[in-house]
Amino acid sequence: MKLLASRWMPPVIAIAVSIVAMVQPLRAEVLDLTKKVAGTTVHYKVVLPTGYDPAKAYPAILAFGGGPQSMNTVDGILTRNFRAEAEKRGYIVVAPAAPDGQLFFEEGARVVPEFLKAVLADYKIRDGKFHVAGPSNGGIAAFHVAAASPQYFLSVTAFPGYMWQPTAEKLQAISKMCVFTYVGELDEYMWHPEMSKEAEFLRSKGAVARYTVEKGQPHRLDTLAGANAGRLFDGFDETRKGCTQ
């Protein structure tokens, strides 16, 4: 009997272990991917939320890095601003690096529509639309791609950022979106006047458009990073209430 028991115990234990593994929550993932779009290879990362279910639709963020918009800056914004809250709140984050070093508010913007179509084919995105966000050059890129392809976006968040080469037509194109902008009180560049002017224009068109000066902050905003990154996601969540005044 003891010999018989010893023969049958390993499968029983294996089944028990499998059951325990099945009931434990799935861990979040960060995928490192490439995709050929518009004749160009795009390197990007995807943050999947905790307990990700491919059959379920999730809200999603298209996130752009600042500066050269390289993969190093992608890693930086995911760590500082997006990953932890996305995993917790149930968002997918898609963060591409500038293709061939071409910034997303310049030549790099040409890949965005086809890239988003490919992402929508790979993941179930709620309503087929994204929030777009980023700091500095990433904020400028967020405004630029939202105006160029408004059908793909629910909101624009720049911390800081403004419309590149603004026109009334470009701003009108995003006037149905929620727009959240943040700038450091001590930032010395031209962000303040341009951002406040554009927010005022959008509000005049009936949009929810906020311009927030972060007290005591320089260009790099710690008030929206780490434990404070939830403020960005509060804005994304707010869009469910609508984006018109």
PDB file of C-alpha atoms in Angstrom:
ATOM      1  CA  MET A   1       0.000   0.000   0.000  1.00  0.00           C
ATOM      2  CA  LYS A   2       2.826   2.377   0.818  1.00  0.00           C
ATOM      3  CA  LEU A   3       4.425   1.683  -2.575  1.00  0.00           C
ATOM      4  CA  LEU A   4       1.093   2.298  -4.320  1.00  0.00           C
ATOM      5  CA  ALA A   5       0.632   5.566  -2.462  1.00  0.00           C
ATOM      6  CA  SER A   6       4.108   6.768  -3.389  1.00  0.00           C
ATOM      7  CA  ARG A   7       3.396   6.078  -7.067  1.00  0.00           C
ATOM      8  CA  TRP A   8       0.178   8.101  -7.092  1.00  0.00           C
ATOM      9  CA  MET A   9       1.169  11.001  -4.826  1.00  0.00           C
ATOM     10  CA  PRO A  10       3.267  13.000  -7.365  1.00  0.00           C
ATOM     11  CA  PRO A  11       0.359  13.454  -9.863  1.00  0.00           C
ATOM     12  CA  VAL A  12      -1.944  14.504  -7.021  1.00  0.00           C
ATOM     13  CA  ILE A  13       0.588  17.044  -5.823  1.00  0.00           C
ATOM     14  CA  ALA A  14       1.081  18.281  -9.372  1.00  0.00           C
ATOM     15  CA  ILE A  15      -2.666  18.811  -9.787  1.00  0.00           C
ATOM     16  CA  ALA A  16      -2.853  20.675  -6.490  1.00  0.00           C
ATOM     17  CA  VAL A  17       0.022  22.923  -7.494  1.00  0.00           C
ATOM     18  CA  SER A  18      -1.640  23.624 -10.847  1.00  0.00           C
ATOM     19  CA  ILE A  19      -4.898  24.587  -9.139  1.00  0.00           C
ATOM     20  CA  VAL A  20      -3.092  26.984  -6.794  1.00  0.00           C
ATOM     21  CA  ALA A  21      -1.296  28.549  -9.758  1.00  0.00           C
ATOM     22  CA  MET A  22      -4.587  29.015 -11.597  1.00  0.00           C
ATOM     23  CA  VAL A  23      -6.290  30.880  -8.743  1.00  0.00           C
ATOM     24  CA  GLN A  24      -3.352  33.229  -8.132  1.00  0.00           C
ATOM     25  CA  PRO A  25      -3.660  36.632  -9.898  1.00  0.00           C
ATOM     26  CA  LEU A  26      -1.695  37.031 -13.092  1.00  0.00           C
ATOM     27  CA  ARG A  27       1.264  39.373 -12.832  1.00  0.00           C
ATOM     28  CA  ALA A  28       1.544  42.466 -14.970  1.00  0.00           C
ATOM     29  CA  GLU A  29       3.916  42.463 -17.933  1.00  0.00           C
ATOM     30  CA  VAL A  30       6.070  44.909 -19.862  1.00  0.00           C
ATOM     31  CA  LEU A  31       6.625  43.703 -23.413  1.00  0.00           C
ATOM     32  CA  ASP A  32       9.576  44.840 -25.531  1.00  0.00           C
ATOM     33  CA  LEU A  33       8.433  44.725 -29.163  1.00  0.00           C
ATOM     34  CA  THR A  34       9.119  45.881 -32.706  1.00  0.00           C
ATOM     35  CA  LYS A  35       6.713  46.301 -35.590  1.00  0.00           C
ATOM     36  CA  LYS A  36       7.221  47.236 -39.247  1.00  0.00           C
ATOM     37  CA  VAL A  37       4.819  50.054 -40.157  1.00  0.00           C
ATOM     38  CA  ALA A  38       4.857  52.572 -42.984  1.00  0.00           C
ATOM     39  CA  GLY A  39       8.071  50.976 -44.241  1.00  0.00           C
ATOM     40  CA  THR A  40       9.816  51.656 -40.922  1.00  0.00           C
ATOM     41  CA  THR A  41      10.642  49.473 -37.926  1.00  0.00           C
ATOM     42  CA  VAL A  42       9.148  50.910 -34.730  1.00  0.00           C
ATOM     43  CA  HIS A  43      10.582  49.803 -31.387  1.00  0.00           C
ATOM     44  CA  TYR A  44       8.057  50.096 -28.573  1.00  0.00           C
ATOM     45  CA  LYS A  45       7.069  48.807 -25.156  1.00  0.00           C
ATOM     46  CA  VAL A  46       3.656  47.739 -23.926  1.00  0.00           C
ATOM     47  CA  VAL A  47       2.570  47.715 -20.285  1.00  0.00           C
ATOM     48  CA  LEU A  48      -0.212  45.215 -19.617  1.00  0.00           C
ATOM     49  CA  PRO A  49      -2.261  45.620 -16.426  1.00  0.00           C
ATOM     50  CA  THR A  50      -2.291  43.161 -13.553  1.00  0.00           C
ATOM     51  CA  GLY A  51      -4.573  40.236 -14.373  1.00  0.00           C
ATOM     52  CA  TYR A  52      -4.593  41.113 -18.084  1.00  0.00           C
ATOM     53  CA  ASP A  53      -7.277  39.215 -20.025  1.00  0.00           C
ATOM     54  CA  PRO A  54      -6.858  39.382 -23.844  1.00  0.00           C
ATOM     55  CA  ALA A  55     -10.611  38.906 -24.271  1.00  0.00           C
ATOM     56  CA  LYS A  56     -11.389  42.059 -22.284  1.00  0.00           C
ATOM     57  CA  ALA A  57     -11.303  45.653 -23.578  1.00  0.00           C
ATOM     58  CA  TYR A  58      -9.075  48.076 -21.653  1.00  0.00           C
ATOM     59  CA  PRO A  59      -8.540  51.840 -21.702  1.00  0.00           C
ATOM     60  CA  ALA A  60      -5.197  52.648 -23.292  1.00  0.00           C
ATOM     61  CA  ILE A  61      -2.526  55.343 -23.308  1.00  0.00           C
ATOM     62  CA  LEU A  62      -0.156  56.206 -26.146  1.00  0.00           C
ATOM     63  CA  ALA A  63       2.856  57.589 -24.264  1.00  0.00           C
ATOM     64  CA  PHE A  64       5.742  59.558 -25.775  1.00  0.00           C
ATOM     65  CA  GLY A  65       9.113  60.181 -24.166  1.00  0.00           C
ATOM     66  CA  GLY A  66      10.768  63.573 -23.955  1.00  0.00           C
ATOM     67  CA  GLY A  67      14.066  64.780 -25.407  1.00  0.00           C
ATOM     68  CA  PRO A  68      15.242  62.556 -28.284  1.00  0.00           C
ATOM     69  CA  GLN A  69      12.277  60.208 -27.740  1.00  0.00           C
ATOM     70  CA  SER A  70      14.654  57.252 -27.642  1.00  0.00           C
ATOM     71  CA  MET A  71      14.016  53.913 -25.939  1.00  0.00           C
ATOM     72  CA  ASN A  72      15.889  55.259 -22.907  1.00  0.00           C
ATOM     73  CA  THR A  73      13.316  58.025 -22.564  1.00  0.00           C
ATOM     74  CA  VAL A  74      10.521  55.464 -23.028  1.00  0.00           C
ATOM     75  CA  ASP A  75      11.939  53.461 -20.129  1.00  0.00           C
ATOM     76  CA  GLY A  76      12.150  56.669 -18.105  1.00  0.00           C
ATOM     77  CA  ILE A  77       8.518  57.700 -18.522  1.00  0.00           C
ATOM     78  CA  LEU A  78       7.241  54.185 -17.898  1.00  0.00           C
ATOM     79  CA  THR A  79       9.162  54.046 -14.623  1.00  0.00           C
ATOM     80  CA  ARG A  80       8.393  57.603 -13.485  1.00  0.00           C
ATOM     81  CA  ASN A  81       4.907  58.246 -14.781  1.00  0.00           C
ATOM     82  CA  PHE A  82       2.954  55.329 -16.194  1.00  0.00           C
ATOM     83  CA  ARG A  83       3.741  51.714 -15.323  1.00  0.00           C
ATOM     84  CA  ALA A  84       2.709  51.398 -11.671  1.00  0.00           C
ATOM     85  CA  GLU A  85      -0.610  53.237 -12.017  1.00  0.00           C
ATOM     86  CA  ALA A  86      -1.459  51.513 -15.302  1.00  0.00           C
ATOM     87  CA  GLU A  87      -0.929  48.094 -13.773  1.00  0.00           C
ATOM     88  CA  LYS A  88      -3.047  49.040 -10.764  1.00  0.00           C
ATOM     89  CA  ARG A  89      -5.887  50.854 -12.552  1.00  0.00           C
ATOM     90  CA  GLY A  90      -6.215  48.508 -15.494  1.00  0.00           C
ATOM     91  CA  TYR A  91      -4.736  50.506 -18.383  1.00  0.00           C
ATOM     92  CA  ILE A  92      -2.659  49.353 -21.335  1.00  0.00           C
ATOM     93  CA  VAL A  93       0.256  51.690 -22.088  1.00  0.00           C
ATOM     94  CA  VAL A  94       1.906  51.710 -25.525  1.00  0.00           C
ATOM     95  CA  ALA A  95       5.155  53.689 -25.675  1.00  0.00           C
ATOM     96  CA  PRO A  96       7.074  53.873 -28.989  1.00  0.00           C
ATOM     97  CA  ALA A  97      10.559  55.243 -29.551  1.00  0.00           C
ATOM     98  CA  ALA A  98      11.092  57.738 -32.366  1.00  0.00           C
ATOM     99  CA  PRO A  99      11.587  55.720 -35.575  1.00  0.00           C
ATOM    100  CA  ASP A 100      15.075  56.240 -37.008  1.00  0.00           C
ATOM    101  CA  GLY A 101      15.496  59.055 -34.481  1.00  0.00           C
ATOM    102  CA  GLN A 102      12.757  61.128 -36.150  1.00  0.00           C
ATOM    103  CA  LEU A 103      10.700  62.939 -33.508  1.00  0.00           C
ATOM    104  CA  PHE A 104       6.969  62.302 -33.321  1.00  0.00           C
ATOM    105  CA  PHE A 105       6.076  65.936 -33.974  1.00  0.00           C
ATOM    106  CA  GLU A 106       8.300  65.925 -37.052  1.00  0.00           C
ATOM    107  CA  GLU A 107       8.902  63.146 -39.611  1.00  0.00           C
ATOM    108  CA  GLY A 108       8.253  60.411 -37.060  1.00  0.00           C
ATOM    109  CA  ALA A 109       4.566  61.339 -36.964  1.00  0.00           C
ATOM    110  CA  ARG A 110       4.024  59.627 -40.339  1.00  0.00           C
ATOM    111  CA  VAL A 111       4.084  56.153 -38.735  1.00  0.00           C
ATOM    112  CA  VAL A 112       1.490  56.892 -36.045  1.00  0.00           C
ATOM    113  CA  PRO A 113      -1.802  56.125 -37.861  1.00  0.00           C
ATOM    114  CA  GLU A 114      -0.612  52.765 -39.192  1.00  0.00           C
ATOM    115  CA  PHE A 115       1.062  51.972 -35.872  1.00  0.00           C
ATOM    116  CA  LEU A 116      -2.185  52.589 -33.977  1.00  0.00           C
ATOM    117  CA  LYS A 117      -4.125  50.403 -36.413  1.00  0.00           C
ATOM    118  CA  ALA A 118      -1.638  47.607 -35.709  1.00  0.00           C
ATOM    119  CA  VAL A 119      -1.952  48.068 -31.938  1.00  0.00           C
ATOM    120  CA  LEU A 120      -5.746  47.968 -32.214  1.00  0.00           C
ATOM    121  CA  ALA A 121      -5.427  44.673 -34.076  1.00  0.00           C
ATOM    122  CA  ASP A 122      -3.240  43.235 -31.313  1.00  0.00           C
ATOM    123  CA  TYR A 123      -5.183  44.403 -28.246  1.00  0.00           C
ATOM    124  CA  LYS A 124      -8.788  45.127 -27.336  1.00  0.00           C
ATOM    125  CA  ILE A 125      -8.780  48.884 -26.668  1.00  0.00           C
ATOM    126  CA  ARG A 126     -11.935  50.375 -25.171  1.00  0.00           C
ATOM    127  CA  ASP A 127     -13.885  52.325 -27.817  1.00  0.00           C
ATOM    128  CA  GLY A 128     -10.903  51.966 -30.171  1.00  0.00           C
ATOM    129  CA  LYS A 129      -9.394  55.201 -28.828  1.00  0.00           C
ATOM    130  CA  PHE A 130      -6.350  56.216 -26.786  1.00  0.00           C
ATOM    131  CA  HIS A 131      -5.333  58.845 -24.298  1.00  0.00           C
ATOM    132  CA  VAL A 132      -2.096  60.407 -25.559  1.00  0.00           C
ATOM    133  CA  ALA A 133       0.432  61.846 -23.145  1.00  0.00           C
ATOM    134  CA  GLY A 134       4.046  62.803 -22.595  1.00  0.00           C
ATOM    135  CA  PRO A 135       6.508  65.256 -21.065  1.00  0.00           C
ATOM    136  CA  SER A 136       8.318  68.062 -22.926  1.00  0.00           C
ATOM    137  CA  ASN A 137       8.946  66.870 -26.497  1.00  0.00           C
ATOM    138  CA  GLY A 138       6.563  64.045 -25.641  1.00  0.00           C
ATOM    139  CA  GLY A 139       3.885  66.583 -24.749  1.00  0.00           C
ATOM    140  CA  ILE A 140       4.441  68.437 -28.003  1.00  0.00           C
ATOM    141  CA  ALA A 141       4.197  65.106 -29.857  1.00  0.00           C
ATOM    142  CA  ALA A 142       0.964  64.288 -28.009  1.00  0.00           C
ATOM    143  CA  PHE A 143      -0.674  67.489 -29.250  1.00  0.00           C
ATOM    144  CA  HIS A 144       0.689  67.021 -32.757  1.00  0.00           C
ATOM    145  CA  VAL A 145      -0.485  63.448 -33.376  1.00  0.00           C
ATOM    146  CA  ALA A 146      -3.867  64.092 -31.728  1.00  0.00           C
ATOM    147  CA  ALA A 147      -4.532  66.978 -34.108  1.00  0.00           C
ATOM    148  CA  ALA A 148      -3.350  64.970 -37.119  1.00  0.00           C
ATOM    149  CA  SER A 149      -5.449  61.857 -36.308  1.00  0.00           C
ATOM    150  CA  PRO A 150      -8.212  62.956 -33.901  1.00  0.00           C
ATOM    151  CA  GLN A 151     -10.309  59.860 -34.607  1.00  0.00           C
ATOM    152  CA  TYR A 152      -7.921  57.812 -32.453  1.00  0.00           C
ATOM    153  CA  PHE A 153      -7.866  59.930 -29.286  1.00  0.00           C
ATOM    154  CA  LEU A 154      -9.954  60.732 -26.209  1.00  0.00           C
ATOM    155  CA  SER A 155      -7.601  63.121 -24.432  1.00  0.00           C
ATOM    156  CA  VAL A 156      -4.267  64.930 -24.602  1.00  0.00           C
ATOM    157  CA  THR A 157      -2.015  65.294 -21.554  1.00  0.00           C
ATOM    158  CA  ALA A 158       1.219  67.290 -21.717  1.00  0.00           C
ATOM    159  CA  PHE A 159       3.561  67.893 -18.787  1.00  0.00           C
ATOM    160  CA  PRO A 160       4.628  70.259 -20.268  1.00  0.00           C
ATOM    161  CA  GLY A 161       3.733  70.609 -23.928  1.00  0.00           C
ATOM    162  CA  TYR A 162       1.823  72.608 -26.521  1.00  0.00           C
ATOM    163  CA  MET A 163       0.757  72.420 -30.146  1.00  0.00           C
ATOM    164  CA  TRP A 164       3.711  72.436 -32.536  1.00  0.00           C
ATOM    165  CA  GLN A 165       3.279  75.264 -35.085  1.00  0.00           C
ATOM    166  CA  PRO A 166      -0.259  75.953 -33.822  1.00  0.00           C
ATOM    167  CA  THR A 167      -3.138  77.012 -36.024  1.00  0.00           C
ATOM    168  CA  ALA A 168      -6.810  77.452 -35.264  1.00  0.00           C
ATOM    169  CA  GLU A 169      -7.513  74.391 -37.409  1.00  0.00           C
ATOM    170  CA  LYS A 170      -5.129  72.181 -35.423  1.00  0.00           C
ATOM    171  CA  LEU A 171      -6.568  73.299 -32.101  1.00  0.00           C
ATOM    172  CA  GLN A 172     -10.098  72.888 -33.406  1.00  0.00           C
ATOM    173  CA  ALA A 173      -9.227  69.288 -34.288  1.00  0.00           C
ATOM    174  CA  ILE A 174      -8.686  68.446 -30.599  1.00  0.00           C
ATOM    175  CA  SER A 175     -11.530  70.565 -29.218  1.00  0.00           C
ATOM    176  CA  LYS A 176     -13.702  67.483 -28.575  1.00  0.00           C
ATOM    177  CA  MET A 177     -10.996  65.902 -26.411  1.00  0.00           C
ATOM    178  CA  CYS A 178     -10.142  66.549 -22.774  1.00  0.00           C
ATOM    179  CA  VAL A 179      -6.855  68.464 -22.583  1.00  0.00           C
ATOM    180  CA  PHE A 180      -4.725  68.500 -19.424  1.00  0.00           C
ATOM    181  CA  THR A 181      -1.505  70.518 -19.362  1.00  0.00           C
ATOM    182  CA  TYR A 182       1.031  71.025 -16.575  1.00  0.00           C
ATOM    183  CA  VAL A 183       4.133  73.219 -16.382  1.00  0.00           C
ATOM    184  CA  GLY A 184       6.674  73.903 -13.671  1.00  0.00           C
ATOM    185  CA  GLU A 185       6.503  77.324 -12.026  1.00  0.00           C
ATOM    186  CA  LEU A 186      10.284  77.638 -12.446  1.00  0.00           C
ATOM    187  CA  ASP A 187      10.443  76.419 -16.047  1.00  0.00           C
ATOM    188  CA  GLU A 188      12.169  79.181 -18.003  1.00  0.00           C
ATOM    189  CA  TYR A 189      11.252  78.179 -21.551  1.00  0.00           C
ATOM    190  CA  MET A 190       8.260  79.513 -23.504  1.00  0.00           C
ATOM    191  CA  TRP A 191       5.895  76.852 -22.173  1.00  0.00           C
ATOM    192  CA  HIS A 192       3.867  79.188 -19.942  1.00  0.00           C
ATOM    193  CA  PRO A 193       2.488  81.717 -22.452  1.00  0.00           C
ATOM    194  CA  GLU A 194       1.909  79.219 -25.257  1.00  0.00           C
ATOM    195  CA  MET A 195       0.237  76.604 -23.063  1.00  0.00           C
ATOM    196  CA  SER A 196      -2.045  79.102 -21.297  1.00  0.00           C
ATOM    197  CA  LYS A 197      -3.051  80.671 -24.615  1.00  0.00           C
ATOM    198  CA  GLU A 198      -3.935  77.323 -26.178  1.00  0.00           C
ATOM    199  CA  ALA A 199      -5.924  76.213 -23.114  1.00  0.00           C
ATOM    200  CA  GLU A 200      -7.882  79.457 -23.241  1.00  0.00           C
ATOM    201  CA  PHE A 201      -8.634  78.957 -26.943  1.00  0.00           C
ATOM    202  CA  LEU A 202      -9.853  75.402 -26.355  1.00  0.00           C
ATOM    203  CA  ARG A 203     -12.075  76.482 -23.462  1.00  0.00           C
ATOM    204  CA  SER A 204     -13.588  79.119 -25.748  1.00  0.00           C
ATOM    205  CA  LYS A 205     -14.607  76.241 -28.038  1.00  0.00           C
ATOM    206  CA  GLY A 206     -16.340  74.458 -25.172  1.00  0.00           C
ATOM    207  CA  ALA A 207     -13.595  71.947 -24.422  1.00  0.00           C
ATOM    208  CA  VAL A 208     -12.463  70.744 -21.012  1.00  0.00           C
ATOM    209  CA  ALA A 209      -8.946  72.225 -21.136  1.00  0.00           C
ATOM    210  CA  ARG A 210      -6.837  72.752 -18.018  1.00  0.00           C
ATOM    211  CA  TYR A 211      -3.574  74.615 -17.611  1.00  0.00           C
ATOM    212  CA  THR A 212      -1.892  73.922 -14.254  1.00  0.00           C
ATOM    213  CA  VAL A 213       1.252  75.586 -12.921  1.00  0.00           C
ATOM    214  CA  GLU A 214       3.140  73.239 -10.604  1.00  0.00           C
ATOM    215  CA  LYS A 215       4.439  75.322  -7.706  1.00  0.00           C
ATOM    216  CA  GLY A 216       8.183  75.258  -7.082  1.00  0.00           C
ATOM    217  CA  GLN A 217       8.810  72.828  -9.941  1.00  0.00           C
ATOM    218  CA  PRO A 218      11.403  73.128 -12.739  1.00  0.00           C
ATOM    219  CA  HIS A 219      11.010  71.601 -16.191  1.00  0.00           C
ATOM    220  CA  ARG A 220      11.034  67.987 -14.918  1.00  0.00           C
ATOM    221  CA  LEU A 221       7.907  67.591 -12.815  1.00  0.00           C
ATOM    222  CA  ASP A 222       8.281  65.436  -9.730  1.00  0.00           C
ATOM    223  CA  THR A 223       4.709  66.363  -8.790  1.00  0.00           C
ATOM    224  CA  LEU A 224       3.459  64.011 -11.530  1.00  0.00           C
ATOM    225  CA  ALA A 225       5.962  61.194 -11.000  1.00  0.00           C
ATOM    226  CA  GLY A 226       6.251  58.189  -8.727  1.00  0.00           C
ATOM    227  CA  ALA A 227       3.624  58.280  -5.988  1.00  0.00           C
ATOM    228  CA  ASN A 228       2.185  61.432  -7.622  1.00  0.00           C
ATOM    229  CA  ALA A 229       1.631  59.815 -11.040  1.00  0.00           C
ATOM    230  CA  GLY A 230      -1.929  59.043 -10.056  1.00  0.00           C
ATOM    231  CA  ARG A 231      -2.776  62.660 -10.878  1.00  0.00           C
ATOM    232  CA  LEU A 232      -2.220  61.889 -14.572  1.00  0.00           C
ATOM    233  CA  PHE A 233      -4.548  58.898 -14.374  1.00  0.00           C
ATOM    234  CA  ASP A 234      -7.174  60.921 -12.528  1.00  0.00           C
ATOM    235  CA  GLY A 235      -7.345  63.002 -15.699  1.00  0.00           C
ATOM    236  CA  PHE A 236      -7.631  59.945 -17.932  1.00  0.00           C
ATOM    237  CA  ASP A 237     -10.422  58.596 -15.725  1.00  0.00           C
ATOM    238  CA  GLU A 238     -12.200  61.959 -15.778  1.00  0.00           C
ATOM    239  CA  THR A 239     -12.745  61.757 -19.531  1.00  0.00           C
ATOM    240  CA  ARG A 240     -15.493  59.212 -18.897  1.00  0.00           C
ATOM    241  CA  LYS A 241     -17.627  62.133 -17.701  1.00  0.00           C
ATOM    242  CA  GLY A 242     -17.280  63.850 -21.087  1.00  0.00           C
ATOM    243  CA  CYS A 243     -14.944  66.482 -22.538  1.00  0.00           C
ATOM    244  CA  THR A 244     -17.219  69.433 -23.157  1.00  0.00           C
ATOM    245  CA  GLN A 245     -18.112  72.165 -20.696  1.00  0.00           C
TER     246      GLN A 245
END
